[in-house]
PDB file of C-alpha atoms in Angstrom:
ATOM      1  CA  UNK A   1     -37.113  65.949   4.669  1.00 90.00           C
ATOM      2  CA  UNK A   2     -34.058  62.929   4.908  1.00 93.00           C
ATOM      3  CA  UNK A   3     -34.820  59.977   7.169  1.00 93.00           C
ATOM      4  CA  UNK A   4     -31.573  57.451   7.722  1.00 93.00           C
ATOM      5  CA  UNK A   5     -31.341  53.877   8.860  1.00 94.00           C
ATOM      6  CA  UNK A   6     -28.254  51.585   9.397  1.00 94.00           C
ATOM      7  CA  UNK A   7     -27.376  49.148   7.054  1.00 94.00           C
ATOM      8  CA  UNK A   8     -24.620  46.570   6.356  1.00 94.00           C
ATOM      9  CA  UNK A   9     -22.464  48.753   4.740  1.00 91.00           C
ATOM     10  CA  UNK A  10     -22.764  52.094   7.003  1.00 92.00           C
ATOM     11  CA  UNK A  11     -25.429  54.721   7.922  1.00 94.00           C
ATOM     12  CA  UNK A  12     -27.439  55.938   4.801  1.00 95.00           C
ATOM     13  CA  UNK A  13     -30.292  58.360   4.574  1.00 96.00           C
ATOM     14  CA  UNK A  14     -33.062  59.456   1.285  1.00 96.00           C
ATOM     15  CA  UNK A  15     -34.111  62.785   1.092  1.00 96.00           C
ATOM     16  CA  UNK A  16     -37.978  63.132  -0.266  1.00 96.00           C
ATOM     17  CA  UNK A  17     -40.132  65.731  -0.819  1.00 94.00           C
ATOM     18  CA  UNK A  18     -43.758  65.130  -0.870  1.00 92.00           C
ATOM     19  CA  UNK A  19     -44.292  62.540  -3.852  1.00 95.00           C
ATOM     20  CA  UNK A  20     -40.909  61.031  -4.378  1.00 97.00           C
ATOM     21  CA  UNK A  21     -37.134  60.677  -3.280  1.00 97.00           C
ATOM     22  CA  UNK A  22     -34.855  62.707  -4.243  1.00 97.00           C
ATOM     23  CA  UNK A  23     -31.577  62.322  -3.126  1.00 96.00           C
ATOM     24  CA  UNK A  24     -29.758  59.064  -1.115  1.00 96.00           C
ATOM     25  CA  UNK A  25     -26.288  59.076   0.515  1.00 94.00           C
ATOM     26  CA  UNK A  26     -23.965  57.821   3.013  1.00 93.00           C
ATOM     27  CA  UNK A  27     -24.599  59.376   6.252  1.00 92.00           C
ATOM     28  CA  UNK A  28     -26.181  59.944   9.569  1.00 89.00           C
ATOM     29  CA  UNK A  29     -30.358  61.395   9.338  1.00 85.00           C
ATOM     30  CA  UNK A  30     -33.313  60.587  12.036  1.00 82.00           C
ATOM     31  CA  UNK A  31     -35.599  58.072  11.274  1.00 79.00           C
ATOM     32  CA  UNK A  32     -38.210  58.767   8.756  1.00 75.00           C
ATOM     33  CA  UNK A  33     -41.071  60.389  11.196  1.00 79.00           C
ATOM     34  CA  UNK A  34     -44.088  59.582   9.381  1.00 85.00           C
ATOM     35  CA  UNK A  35     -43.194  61.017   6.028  1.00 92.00           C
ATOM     36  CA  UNK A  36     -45.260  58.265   3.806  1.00 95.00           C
ATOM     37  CA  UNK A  37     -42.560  58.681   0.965  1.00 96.00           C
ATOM     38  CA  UNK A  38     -39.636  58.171   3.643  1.00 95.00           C
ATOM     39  CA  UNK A  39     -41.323  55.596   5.833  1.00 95.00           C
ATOM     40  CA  UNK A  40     -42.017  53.684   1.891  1.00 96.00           C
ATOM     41  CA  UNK A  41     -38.055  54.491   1.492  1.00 96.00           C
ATOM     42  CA  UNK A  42     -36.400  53.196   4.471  1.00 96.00           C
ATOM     43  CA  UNK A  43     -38.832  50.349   4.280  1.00 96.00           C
ATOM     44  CA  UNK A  44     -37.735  49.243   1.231  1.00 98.00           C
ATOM     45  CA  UNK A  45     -34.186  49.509   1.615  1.00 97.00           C
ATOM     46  CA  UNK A  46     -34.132  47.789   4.746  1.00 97.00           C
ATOM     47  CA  UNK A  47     -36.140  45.036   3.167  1.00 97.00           C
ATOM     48  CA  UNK A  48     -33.000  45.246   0.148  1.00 97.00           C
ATOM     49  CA  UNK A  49     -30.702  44.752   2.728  1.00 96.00           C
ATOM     50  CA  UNK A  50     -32.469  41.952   4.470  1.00 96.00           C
ATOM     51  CA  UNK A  51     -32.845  40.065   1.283  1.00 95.00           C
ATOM     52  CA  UNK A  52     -36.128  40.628   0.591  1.00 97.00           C
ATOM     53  CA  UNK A  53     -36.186  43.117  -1.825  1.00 97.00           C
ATOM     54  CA  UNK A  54     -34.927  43.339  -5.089  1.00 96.00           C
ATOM     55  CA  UNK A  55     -37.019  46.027  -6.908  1.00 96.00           C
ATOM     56  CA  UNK A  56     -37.915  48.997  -5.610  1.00 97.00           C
ATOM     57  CA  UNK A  57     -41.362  50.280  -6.113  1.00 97.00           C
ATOM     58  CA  UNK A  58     -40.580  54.034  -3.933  1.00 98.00           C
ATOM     59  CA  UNK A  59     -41.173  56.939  -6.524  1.00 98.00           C
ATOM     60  CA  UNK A  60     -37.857  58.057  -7.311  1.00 97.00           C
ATOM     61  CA  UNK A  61     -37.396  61.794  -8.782  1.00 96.00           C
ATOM     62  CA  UNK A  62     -34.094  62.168 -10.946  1.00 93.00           C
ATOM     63  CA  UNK A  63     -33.891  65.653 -12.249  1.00 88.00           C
ATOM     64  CA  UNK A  64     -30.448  65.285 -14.139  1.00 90.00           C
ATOM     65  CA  UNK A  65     -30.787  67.094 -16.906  1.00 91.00           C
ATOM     66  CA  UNK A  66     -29.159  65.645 -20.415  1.00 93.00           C
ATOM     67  CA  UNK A  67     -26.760  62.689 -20.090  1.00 95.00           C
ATOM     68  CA  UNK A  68     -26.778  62.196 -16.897  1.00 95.00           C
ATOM     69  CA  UNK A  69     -30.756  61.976 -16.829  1.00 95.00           C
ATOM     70  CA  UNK A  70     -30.537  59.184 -19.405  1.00 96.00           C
ATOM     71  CA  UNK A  71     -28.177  57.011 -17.402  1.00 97.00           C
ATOM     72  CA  UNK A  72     -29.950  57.637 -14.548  1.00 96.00           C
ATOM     73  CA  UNK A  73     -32.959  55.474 -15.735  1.00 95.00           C
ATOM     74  CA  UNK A  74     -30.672  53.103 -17.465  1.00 97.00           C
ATOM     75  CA  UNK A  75     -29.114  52.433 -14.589  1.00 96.00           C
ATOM     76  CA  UNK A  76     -32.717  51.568 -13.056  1.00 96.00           C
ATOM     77  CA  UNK A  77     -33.029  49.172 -15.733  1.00 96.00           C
ATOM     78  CA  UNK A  78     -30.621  46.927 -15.069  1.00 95.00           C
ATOM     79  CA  UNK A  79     -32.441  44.183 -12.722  1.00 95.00           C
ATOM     80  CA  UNK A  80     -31.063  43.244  -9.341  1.00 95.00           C
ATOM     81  CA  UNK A  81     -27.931  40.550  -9.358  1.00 91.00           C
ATOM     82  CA  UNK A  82     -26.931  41.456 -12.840  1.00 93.00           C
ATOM     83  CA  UNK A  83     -24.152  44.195 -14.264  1.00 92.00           C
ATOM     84  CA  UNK A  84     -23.633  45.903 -17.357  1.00 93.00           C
ATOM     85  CA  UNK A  85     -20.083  47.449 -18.519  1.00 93.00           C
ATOM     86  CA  UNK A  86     -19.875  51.216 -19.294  1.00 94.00           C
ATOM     87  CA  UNK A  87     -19.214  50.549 -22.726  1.00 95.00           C
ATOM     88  CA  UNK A  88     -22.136  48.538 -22.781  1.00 95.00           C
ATOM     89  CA  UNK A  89     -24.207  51.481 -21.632  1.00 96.00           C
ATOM     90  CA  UNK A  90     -22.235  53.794 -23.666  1.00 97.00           C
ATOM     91  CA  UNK A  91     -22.926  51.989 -26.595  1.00 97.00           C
ATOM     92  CA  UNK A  92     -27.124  51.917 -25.776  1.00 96.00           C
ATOM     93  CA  UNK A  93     -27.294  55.761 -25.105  1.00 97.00           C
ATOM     94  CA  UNK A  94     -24.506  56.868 -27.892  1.00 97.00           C
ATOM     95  CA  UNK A  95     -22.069  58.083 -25.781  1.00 96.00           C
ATOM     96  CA  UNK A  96     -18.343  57.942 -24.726  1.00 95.00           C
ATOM     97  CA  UNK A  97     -17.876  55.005 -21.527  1.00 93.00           C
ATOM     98  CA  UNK A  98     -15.907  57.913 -19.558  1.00 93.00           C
ATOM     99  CA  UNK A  99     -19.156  60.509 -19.873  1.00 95.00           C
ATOM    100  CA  UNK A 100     -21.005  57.531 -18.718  1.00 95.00           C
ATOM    101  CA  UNK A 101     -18.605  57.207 -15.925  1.00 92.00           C
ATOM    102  CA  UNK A 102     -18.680  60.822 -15.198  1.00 93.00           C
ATOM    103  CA  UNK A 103     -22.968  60.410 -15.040  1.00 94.00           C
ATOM    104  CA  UNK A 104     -22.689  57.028 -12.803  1.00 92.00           C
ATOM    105  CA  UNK A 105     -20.477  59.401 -10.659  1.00 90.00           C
ATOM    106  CA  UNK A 106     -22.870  61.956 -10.000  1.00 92.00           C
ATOM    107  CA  UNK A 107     -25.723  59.535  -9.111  1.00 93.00           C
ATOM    108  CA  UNK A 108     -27.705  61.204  -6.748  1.00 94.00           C
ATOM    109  CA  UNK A 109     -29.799  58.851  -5.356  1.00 96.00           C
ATOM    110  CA  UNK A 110     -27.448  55.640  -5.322  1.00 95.00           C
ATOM    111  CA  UNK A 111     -28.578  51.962  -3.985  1.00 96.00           C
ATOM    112  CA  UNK A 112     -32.268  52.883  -5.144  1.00 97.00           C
ATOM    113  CA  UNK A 113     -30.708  53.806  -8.750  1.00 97.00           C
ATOM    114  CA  UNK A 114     -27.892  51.344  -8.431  1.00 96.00           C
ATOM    115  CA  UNK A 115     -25.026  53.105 -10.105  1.00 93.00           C
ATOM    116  CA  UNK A 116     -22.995  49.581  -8.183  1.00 93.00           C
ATOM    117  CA  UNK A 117     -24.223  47.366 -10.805  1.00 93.00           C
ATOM    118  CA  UNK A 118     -21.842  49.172 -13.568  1.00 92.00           C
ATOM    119  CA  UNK A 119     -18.353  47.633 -14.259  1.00 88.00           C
ATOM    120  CA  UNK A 120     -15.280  48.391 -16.558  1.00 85.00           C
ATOM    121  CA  UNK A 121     -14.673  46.182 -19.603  1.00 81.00           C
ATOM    122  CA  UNK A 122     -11.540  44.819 -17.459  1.00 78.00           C
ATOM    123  CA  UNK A 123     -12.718  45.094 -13.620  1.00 74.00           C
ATOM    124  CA  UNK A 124     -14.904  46.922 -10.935  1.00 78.00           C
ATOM    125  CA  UNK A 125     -14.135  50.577 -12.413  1.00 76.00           C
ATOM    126  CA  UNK A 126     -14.828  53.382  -9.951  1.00 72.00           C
ATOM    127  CA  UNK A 127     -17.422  53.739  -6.937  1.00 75.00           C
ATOM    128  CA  UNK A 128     -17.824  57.321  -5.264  1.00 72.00           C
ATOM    129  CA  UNK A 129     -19.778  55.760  -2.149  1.00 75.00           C
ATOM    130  CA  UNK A 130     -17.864  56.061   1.143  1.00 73.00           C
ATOM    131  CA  UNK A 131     -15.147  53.108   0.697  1.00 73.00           C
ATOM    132  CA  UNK A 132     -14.964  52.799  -2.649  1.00 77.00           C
ATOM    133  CA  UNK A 133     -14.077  49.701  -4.257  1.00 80.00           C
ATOM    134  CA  UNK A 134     -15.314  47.729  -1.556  1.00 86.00           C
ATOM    135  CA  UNK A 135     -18.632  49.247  -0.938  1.00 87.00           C
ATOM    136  CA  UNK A 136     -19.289  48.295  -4.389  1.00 88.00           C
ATOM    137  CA  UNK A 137     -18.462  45.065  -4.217  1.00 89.00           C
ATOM    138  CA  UNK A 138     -20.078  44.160  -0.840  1.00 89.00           C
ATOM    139  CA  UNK A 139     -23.295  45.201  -3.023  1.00 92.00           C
ATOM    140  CA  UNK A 140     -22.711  43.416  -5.549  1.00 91.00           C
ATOM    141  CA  UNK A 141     -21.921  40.296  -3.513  1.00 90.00           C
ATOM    142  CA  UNK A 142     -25.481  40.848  -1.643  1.00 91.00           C
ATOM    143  CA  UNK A 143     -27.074  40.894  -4.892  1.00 93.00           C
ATOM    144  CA  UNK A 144     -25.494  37.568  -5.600  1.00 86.00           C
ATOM    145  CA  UNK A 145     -23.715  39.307  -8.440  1.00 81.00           C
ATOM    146  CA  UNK A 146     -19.893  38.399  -6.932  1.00 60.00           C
ATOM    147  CA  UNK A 147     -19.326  35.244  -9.467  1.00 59.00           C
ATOM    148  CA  UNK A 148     -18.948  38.346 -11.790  1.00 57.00           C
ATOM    149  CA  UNK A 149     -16.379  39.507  -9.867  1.00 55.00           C
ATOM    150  CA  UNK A 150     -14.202  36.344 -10.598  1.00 48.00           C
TER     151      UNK A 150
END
């Protein structure tokens, strides 16, 4: 089941099944319908977006095998306002930066496993969302992370 809401940077939707989300995106979806994991979802990211959230406690289901699987929960390590570089990460799960690229690139469930909070060693690096560049920074900026950005 996917349930959307609108939020400052577009329409967005999470996909659950019955015990956890599995999938997030840019998009158009109904609202959540009573699904408990969906209604928890949209809750929470709404709150996010209103500034009143900065951790999310929704059960999140990341089924990324290898790599990909382990900077998946790295990424939900890094707390809210802060950024790590991909070398940084790199370096943590003994990797190359561009495989961790690659990984942060197939994030399946962005915002709630915030992929946005990853930077190059010498700027913003890439951002697959729907506007790019800027989508990434406008979260970053909400998450009081922009003086990073200087």
């Amino acid at each position: 089941m996917k349930a959307g809401l609108d939020t400052p940077i577009g329409q967005f939707w999470v996909e659950a099944d019955d015990r956890a989300v599995i999938s997030a995106g840019w998009g158009a979806a109904p609202e959540p319908a009573g699904h408990p994991v969906l209604v928890w979802a949209v809750s929470e990211i709404a709150s996010y977006f209103a500034g009143d959230r900065e951790v999310f406690t929704v059960p999140i289901r990341v089924t990324a095998p290898g790599l990909t699987g382990r900077v998946m929960q790295a990424l939900q390590d890094i707390p809210f306002g802060h950024t790590k570089s991909y070398g940084d990460l790199a370096r943590e799960l003994h990797a190359s930066a561009q495989a961790v690229g690659q990984a942060c690139g197939a994030n399946s469930i962005p915002i709630l496993v915030p992929c946005h909070r990853v930077i190059a060693a010498s700027g913003l690096g890439g951002f697959s969302a729907p506007g790019g560049i800027e989508t990434k920074v406008a979260l970053l900026k909400h998450e009081r992370a922009a003086s990073l950005l200087i």
